[in-house]
């Protein structure tokens, strides 16, 4: 099937849902958040509004994910537990992924060390929350190198390739489920790009979007 067009955004733009759908967009990536975040997290109300407009939702988690000091087993377990609880509160269906962000071009040793430890913490948190049978898949957003290493070492089951094409492994990594870009989707009232309201994305059928019942 052809690639699906989507967008990811830090804020709740569900009041633009009709315009987003009308621009040919199929899915919206939105974040679960640590309580200290200045951004509001994805909620059931927002997921329901997007679903009612015919859009799919893709869930991410982000918290200071551009600093290696944020990555440890303890951080992964704590943040994985919080993401899991928020996913249940948002009525995210079982069998869909939460993409955890690795938002820097970390070196191989950092990926195999602290980043891997972080994702092992997420794995254990998901299994603990699901009492040994996690409801959710674990995804990674990051460089081609981060995505490929974590997939190959059973730390993640889905991958979202960052649009930063200068990062390690970008041009060699083809096993993505979602690939970020910075194209203008021509959504009235919203601006694209790093300084705008959203980034654009393309996705394969395995991307893990969901809709909630309303």
Short mmCIF file of C-alpha atoms in Angstrom, two decimals:
data_model
loop_
_atom_site.label_atom_id
_atom_site.label_comp_id
_atom_site.label_asym_id
_atom_site.label_seq_id
_atom_site.Cartn_x
_atom_site.Cartn_y
_atom_site.Cartn_z
CA UNK A 1 0.00 0.00 0.00
CA UNK A 2 1.23 3.58 -0.56
CA UNK A 3 2.91 5.45 2.28
CA UNK A 4 0.51 7.29 4.57
CA UNK A 5 0.96 11.02 5.19
CA UNK A 6 1.01 12.25 8.77
CA UNK A 7 2.26 14.92 11.14
CA UNK A 8 3.64 15.09 14.67
CA UNK A 9 3.17 18.05 16.99
CA UNK A 10 3.98 19.11 20.54
CA UNK A 11 0.59 20.70 21.20
CA UNK A 12 -3.05 19.68 21.02
CA UNK A 13 -4.33 20.81 17.62
CA UNK A 14 -7.53 18.78 17.70
CA UNK A 15 -9.47 22.01 17.06
CA UNK A 16 -7.77 21.89 13.63
CA UNK A 17 -8.79 18.24 13.10
CA UNK A 18 -11.11 18.92 10.16
CA UNK A 19 -8.48 21.06 8.41
CA UNK A 20 -5.80 18.44 9.06
CA UNK A 21 -7.98 15.70 7.59
CA UNK A 22 -8.95 17.94 4.68
CA UNK A 23 -5.28 18.42 3.81
CA UNK A 24 -4.93 14.70 3.12
CA UNK A 25 -3.31 13.83 6.44
CA UNK A 26 -4.00 10.33 7.81
CA UNK A 27 -2.44 10.43 11.29
CA UNK A 28 -1.25 12.75 14.04
CA UNK A 29 1.64 11.92 16.36
CA UNK A 30 1.12 13.18 19.92
CA UNK A 31 3.03 12.83 23.16
CA UNK A 32 2.55 11.41 26.60
CA UNK A 33 4.48 13.61 29.03
CA UNK A 34 6.35 13.60 32.32
CA UNK A 35 4.36 15.68 34.88
CA UNK A 36 7.04 18.41 34.87
CA UNK A 37 6.66 19.03 31.13
CA UNK A 38 5.45 22.46 30.01
CA UNK A 39 3.36 20.76 27.32
CA UNK A 40 0.01 19.09 27.90
CA UNK A 41 -0.03 15.32 27.23
CA UNK A 42 -2.21 13.37 24.86
CA UNK A 43 -5.53 12.60 26.56
CA UNK A 44 -8.60 10.58 25.74
CA UNK A 45 -10.51 13.78 24.92
CA UNK A 46 -7.94 14.78 22.31
CA UNK A 47 -7.65 11.25 20.90
CA UNK A 48 -11.44 11.09 20.61
CA UNK A 49 -11.61 14.42 18.77
CA UNK A 50 -8.95 13.30 16.27
CA UNK A 51 -10.65 9.92 15.86
CA UNK A 52 -14.03 11.55 15.24
CA UNK A 53 -12.44 13.51 12.39
CA UNK A 54 -11.28 10.26 10.79
CA UNK A 55 -7.64 10.66 11.82
CA UNK A 56 -5.40 8.05 13.41
CA UNK A 57 -3.31 8.84 16.49
CA UNK A 58 0.28 7.72 17.04
CA UNK A 59 1.65 7.89 20.58
CA UNK A 60 5.11 9.09 21.56
CA UNK A 61 6.96 9.76 24.81
CA UNK A 62 9.53 12.53 25.23
CA UNK A 63 11.40 13.90 28.22
CA UNK A 64 14.79 15.67 27.86
CA UNK A 65 15.60 13.04 25.26
CA UNK A 66 18.42 15.05 23.70
CA UNK A 67 20.67 14.65 26.76
CA UNK A 68 22.46 11.37 27.47
CA UNK A 69 22.16 12.02 31.22
CA UNK A 70 18.43 11.27 30.88
CA UNK A 71 19.11 7.71 29.76
CA UNK A 72 19.48 4.98 32.38
CA UNK A 73 17.61 1.86 33.43
CA UNK A 74 15.93 3.78 36.29
CA UNK A 75 14.79 6.58 33.96
CA UNK A 76 13.45 4.08 31.44
CA UNK A 77 11.50 2.17 34.07
CA UNK A 78 10.00 5.33 35.60
CA UNK A 79 9.13 6.95 32.28
CA UNK A 80 7.92 3.70 30.76
CA UNK A 81 5.56 3.21 33.71
CA UNK A 82 4.19 6.74 33.32
CA UNK A 83 3.72 6.34 29.56
CA UNK A 84 1.90 3.03 30.08
CA UNK A 85 -0.51 4.56 32.60
CA UNK A 86 -1.22 7.53 30.33
CA UNK A 87 -1.83 5.20 27.38
CA UNK A 88 -4.44 3.31 29.39
CA UNK A 89 -6.04 6.59 30.47
CA UNK A 90 -6.19 7.73 26.82
CA UNK A 91 -7.86 4.41 25.89
CA UNK A 92 -4.97 3.53 23.55
CA UNK A 93 -5.77 0.05 22.19
CA UNK A 94 -3.62 -2.95 23.05
CA UNK A 95 -1.12 -4.02 20.44
CA UNK A 96 -0.18 -0.50 19.36
CA UNK A 97 3.20 1.15 20.02
CA UNK A 98 4.44 4.03 22.11
CA UNK A 99 7.51 5.56 20.46
CA UNK A 100 10.17 6.68 22.96
CA UNK A 101 12.34 9.50 21.64
CA UNK A 102 16.13 9.45 21.37
CA UNK A 103 16.43 12.99 20.11
CA UNK A 104 20.18 13.37 19.50
CA UNK A 105 22.86 11.86 17.30
CA UNK A 106 24.38 9.74 20.04
CA UNK A 107 27.59 7.78 19.50
CA UNK A 108 27.58 3.96 19.20
CA UNK A 109 28.87 3.52 22.75
CA UNK A 110 26.15 5.75 24.14
CA UNK A 111 23.46 3.82 22.29
CA UNK A 112 24.81 0.42 23.39
CA UNK A 113 25.23 1.75 26.94
CA UNK A 114 22.84 4.25 28.58
CA UNK A 115 20.26 4.30 25.76
CA UNK A 116 20.05 0.50 25.72
CA UNK A 117 19.75 0.47 29.51
CA UNK A 118 16.91 3.01 29.27
CA UNK A 119 14.97 0.87 26.82
CA UNK A 120 15.54 -2.22 28.95
CA UNK A 121 13.91 -0.25 31.76
CA UNK A 122 10.96 0.52 29.47
CA UNK A 123 10.69 -3.18 28.56
CA UNK A 124 10.62 -4.20 32.23
CA UNK A 125 8.14 -1.43 33.10
CA UNK A 126 5.76 -2.55 30.36
CA UNK A 127 5.97 -6.15 31.51
CA UNK A 128 5.41 -5.11 35.14
CA UNK A 129 2.44 -2.92 34.25
CA UNK A 130 0.97 -5.69 32.12
CA UNK A 131 1.80 -8.35 34.72
CA UNK A 132 4.12 -10.16 32.36
CA UNK A 133 2.12 -9.57 29.18
CA UNK A 134 2.49 -5.99 27.97
CA UNK A 135 -0.51 -4.48 26.22
CA UNK A 136 1.67 -2.11 24.21
CA UNK A 137 4.57 -2.36 21.79
CA UNK A 138 7.73 -0.32 22.30
CA UNK A 139 8.85 2.00 19.54
CA UNK A 140 11.92 4.18 19.15
CA UNK A 141 12.17 7.59 17.49
CA UNK A 142 15.71 8.62 16.62
CA UNK A 143 18.66 8.34 14.29
CA UNK A 144 19.05 5.44 11.90
CA UNK A 145 21.80 4.11 14.14
CA UNK A 146 19.66 4.30 17.28
CA UNK A 147 16.68 2.70 15.54
CA UNK A 148 18.62 -0.15 13.97
CA UNK A 149 20.57 -1.00 17.14
CA UNK A 150 17.51 -1.06 19.39
CA UNK A 151 15.49 -3.12 16.90
CA UNK A 152 18.32 -5.59 16.44
CA UNK A 153 18.78 -6.02 20.20
CA UNK A 154 15.09 -6.58 21.00
CA UNK A 155 14.68 -3.29 22.85
CA UNK A 156 11.99 -2.04 20.44
CA UNK A 157 9.52 -3.44 17.90
CA UNK A 158 8.76 -0.29 15.87
CA UNK A 159 10.93 2.59 14.62
CA UNK A 160 10.39 6.22 13.67
CA UNK A 161 13.33 7.71 11.76
CA UNK A 162 14.13 11.30 12.69
CA UNK A 163 14.10 13.84 9.88
CA UNK A 164 17.62 14.97 10.84
CA UNK A 165 19.33 13.57 7.74
CA UNK A 166 22.83 14.35 9.01
CA UNK A 167 22.49 11.96 11.93
CA UNK A 168 24.25 8.60 11.95
CA UNK A 169 22.72 5.88 9.80
CA UNK A 170 20.03 8.04 8.23
CA UNK A 171 20.69 7.00 4.63
CA UNK A 172 21.40 3.35 5.43
CA UNK A 173 18.32 2.66 7.55
CA UNK A 174 15.29 1.52 5.59
CA UNK A 175 13.51 -0.58 8.24
CA UNK A 176 11.45 2.33 9.55
CA UNK A 177 7.71 2.26 10.21
CA UNK A 178 7.50 6.07 10.19
CA UNK A 179 9.94 8.54 8.63
CA UNK A 180 9.86 12.20 9.63
CA UNK A 181 10.28 15.04 7.16
CA UNK A 182 9.65 18.77 7.14
CA UNK A 183 7.34 19.22 4.18
CA UNK A 184 4.54 21.77 4.19
CA UNK A 185 1.23 19.89 4.31
CA UNK A 186 -0.72 23.08 3.57
CA UNK A 187 -2.92 22.93 6.64
CA UNK A 188 -4.77 26.25 7.04
CA UNK A 189 -3.72 27.94 10.29
CA UNK A 190 -0.68 25.72 10.97
CA UNK A 191 2.94 26.20 9.92
CA UNK A 192 5.47 23.39 9.25
CA UNK A 193 9.07 22.91 10.32
CA UNK A 194 11.25 23.04 13.42
CA UNK A 195 10.08 26.55 14.34
CA UNK A 196 6.49 25.90 13.29
CA UNK A 197 3.57 23.93 14.64
CA UNK A 198 4.31 20.46 13.26
CA UNK A 199 6.68 18.18 11.39
CA UNK A 200 5.41 16.02 8.55
CA UNK A 201 5.81 12.25 8.32
CA UNK A 202 5.29 9.29 6.03
CA UNK A 203 4.38 5.86 7.36
CA UNK A 204 4.12 2.25 6.31
CA UNK A 205 1.09 0.14 7.20
CA UNK A 206 2.92 -1.12 10.32
CA UNK A 207 3.11 2.36 11.87
CA UNK A 208 0.74 1.60 14.74
CA UNK A 209 -1.87 4.32 14.50
CA UNK A 210 -5.07 3.93 16.48
CA UNK A 211 -8.53 5.39 16.94
CA UNK A 212 -10.55 5.37 20.13
CA UNK A 213 -14.23 4.68 20.55
CA UNK A 214 -16.36 7.72 21.32
#
